[in-house]
Tab-separated table of N, CA and C in Angstrom:
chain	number	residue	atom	x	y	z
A	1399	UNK	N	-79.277	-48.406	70.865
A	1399	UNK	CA	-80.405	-47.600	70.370
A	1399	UNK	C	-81.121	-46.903	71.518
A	1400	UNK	N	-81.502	-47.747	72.473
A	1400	UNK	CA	-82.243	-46.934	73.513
A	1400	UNK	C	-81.333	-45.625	74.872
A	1401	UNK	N	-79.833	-46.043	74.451
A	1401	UNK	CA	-78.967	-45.005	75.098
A	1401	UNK	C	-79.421	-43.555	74.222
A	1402	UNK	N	-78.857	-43.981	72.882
A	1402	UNK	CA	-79.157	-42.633	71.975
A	1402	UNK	C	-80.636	-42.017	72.148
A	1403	UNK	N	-81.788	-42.734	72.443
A	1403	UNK	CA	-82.926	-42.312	72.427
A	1403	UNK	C	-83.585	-41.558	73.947
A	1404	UNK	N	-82.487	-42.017	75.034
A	1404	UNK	CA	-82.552	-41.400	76.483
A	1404	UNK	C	-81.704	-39.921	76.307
A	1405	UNK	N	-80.405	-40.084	75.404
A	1405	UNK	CA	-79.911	-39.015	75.231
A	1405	UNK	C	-80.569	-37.618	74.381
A	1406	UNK	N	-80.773	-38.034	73.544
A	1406	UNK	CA	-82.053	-37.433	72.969
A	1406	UNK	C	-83.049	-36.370	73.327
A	1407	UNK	N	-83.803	-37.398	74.117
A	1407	UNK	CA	-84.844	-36.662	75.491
A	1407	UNK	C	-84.632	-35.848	76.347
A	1408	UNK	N	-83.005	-36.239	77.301
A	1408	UNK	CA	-82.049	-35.401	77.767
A	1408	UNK	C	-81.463	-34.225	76.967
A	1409	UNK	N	-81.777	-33.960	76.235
A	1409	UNK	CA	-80.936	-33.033	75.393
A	1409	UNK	C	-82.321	-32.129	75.007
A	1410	UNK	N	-83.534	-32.443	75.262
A	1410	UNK	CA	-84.678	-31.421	74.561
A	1410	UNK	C	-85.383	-30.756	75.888
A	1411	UNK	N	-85.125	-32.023	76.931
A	1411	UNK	CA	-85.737	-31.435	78.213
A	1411	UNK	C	-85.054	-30.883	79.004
A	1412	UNK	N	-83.803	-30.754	78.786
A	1412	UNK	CA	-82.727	-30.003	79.890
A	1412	UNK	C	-83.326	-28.166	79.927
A	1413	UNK	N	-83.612	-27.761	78.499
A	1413	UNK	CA	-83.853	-26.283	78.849
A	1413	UNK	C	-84.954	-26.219	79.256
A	1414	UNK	N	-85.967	-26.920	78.847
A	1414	UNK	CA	-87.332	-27.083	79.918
A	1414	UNK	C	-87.158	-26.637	81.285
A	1415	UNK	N	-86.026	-27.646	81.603
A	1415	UNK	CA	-85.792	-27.615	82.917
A	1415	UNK	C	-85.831	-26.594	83.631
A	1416	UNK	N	-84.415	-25.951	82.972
A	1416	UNK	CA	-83.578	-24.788	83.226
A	1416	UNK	C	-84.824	-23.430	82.880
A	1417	UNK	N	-85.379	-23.369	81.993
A	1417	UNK	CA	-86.945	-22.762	82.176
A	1417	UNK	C	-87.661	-22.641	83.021
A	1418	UNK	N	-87.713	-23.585	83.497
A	1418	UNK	CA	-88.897	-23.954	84.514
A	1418	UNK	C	-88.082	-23.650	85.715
A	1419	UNK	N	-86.798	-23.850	86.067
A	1419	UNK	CA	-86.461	-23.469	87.240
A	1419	UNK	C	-86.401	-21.934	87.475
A	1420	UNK	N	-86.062	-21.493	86.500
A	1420	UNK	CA	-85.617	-20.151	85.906
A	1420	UNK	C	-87.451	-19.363	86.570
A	1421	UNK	N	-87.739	-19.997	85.773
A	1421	UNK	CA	-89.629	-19.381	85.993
A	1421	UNK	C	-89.511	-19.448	87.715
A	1422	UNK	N	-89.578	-20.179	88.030
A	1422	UNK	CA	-89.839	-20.487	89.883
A	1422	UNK	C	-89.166	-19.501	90.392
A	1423	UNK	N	-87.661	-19.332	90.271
A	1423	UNK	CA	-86.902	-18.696	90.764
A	1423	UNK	C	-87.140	-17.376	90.857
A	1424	UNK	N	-88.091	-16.970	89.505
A	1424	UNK	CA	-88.390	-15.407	89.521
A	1424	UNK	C	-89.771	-14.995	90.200
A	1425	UNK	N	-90.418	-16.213	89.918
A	1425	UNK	CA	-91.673	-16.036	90.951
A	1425	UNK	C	-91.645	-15.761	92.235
A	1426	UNK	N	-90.479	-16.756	92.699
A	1426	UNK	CA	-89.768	-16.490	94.150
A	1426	UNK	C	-90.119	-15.180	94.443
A	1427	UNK	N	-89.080	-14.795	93.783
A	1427	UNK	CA	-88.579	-13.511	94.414
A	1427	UNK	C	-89.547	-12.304	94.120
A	1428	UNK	N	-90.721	-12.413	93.220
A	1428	UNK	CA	-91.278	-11.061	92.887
A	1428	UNK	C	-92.341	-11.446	94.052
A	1429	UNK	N	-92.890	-12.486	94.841
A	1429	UNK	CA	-93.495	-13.068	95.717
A	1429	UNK	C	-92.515	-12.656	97.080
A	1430	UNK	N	-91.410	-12.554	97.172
A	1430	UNK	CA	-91.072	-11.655	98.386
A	1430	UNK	C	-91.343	-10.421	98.138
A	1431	UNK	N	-91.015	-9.874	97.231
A	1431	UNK	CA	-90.841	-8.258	97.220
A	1431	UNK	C	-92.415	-7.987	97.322
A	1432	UNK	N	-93.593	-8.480	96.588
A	1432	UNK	CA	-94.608	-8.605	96.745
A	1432	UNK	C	-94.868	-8.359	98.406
A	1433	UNK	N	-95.073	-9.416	99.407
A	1433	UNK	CA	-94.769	-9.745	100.478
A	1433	UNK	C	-94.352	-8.374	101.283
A	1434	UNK	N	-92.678	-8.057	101.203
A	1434	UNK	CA	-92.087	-7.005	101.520
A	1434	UNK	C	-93.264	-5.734	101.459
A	1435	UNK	N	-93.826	-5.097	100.629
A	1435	UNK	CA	-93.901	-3.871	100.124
A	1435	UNK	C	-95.911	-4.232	100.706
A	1436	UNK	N	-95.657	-5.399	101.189
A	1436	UNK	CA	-97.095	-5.404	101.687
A	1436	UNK	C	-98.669	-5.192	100.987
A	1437	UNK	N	-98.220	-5.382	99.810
A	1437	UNK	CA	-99.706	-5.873	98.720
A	1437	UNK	C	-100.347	-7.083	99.347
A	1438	UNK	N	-101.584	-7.231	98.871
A	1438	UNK	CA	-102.096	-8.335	98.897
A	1438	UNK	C	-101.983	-9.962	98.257
């Protein structure tokens, strides 16, 4: 029972994840170009 119920959790929070990394990743980079092009 508690395998199925870890799997579960794993299975709702994985795109969270992948969201959330996804989010960072683009922040990254609009935070260089930002940077680059010399805004504040």
């Amino acid at each position: 029972m508690g395998n199925e119920d870890t799997k579960k959790e794993n299975i709702n929070t994985f795109p969270r994840k992948v969201m959330n990394l996804t989010r960072d990743f683009l922040f990254g980079k609009l935070e260089e170009k930002v940077k680059r092009s010399g805004l504040p």
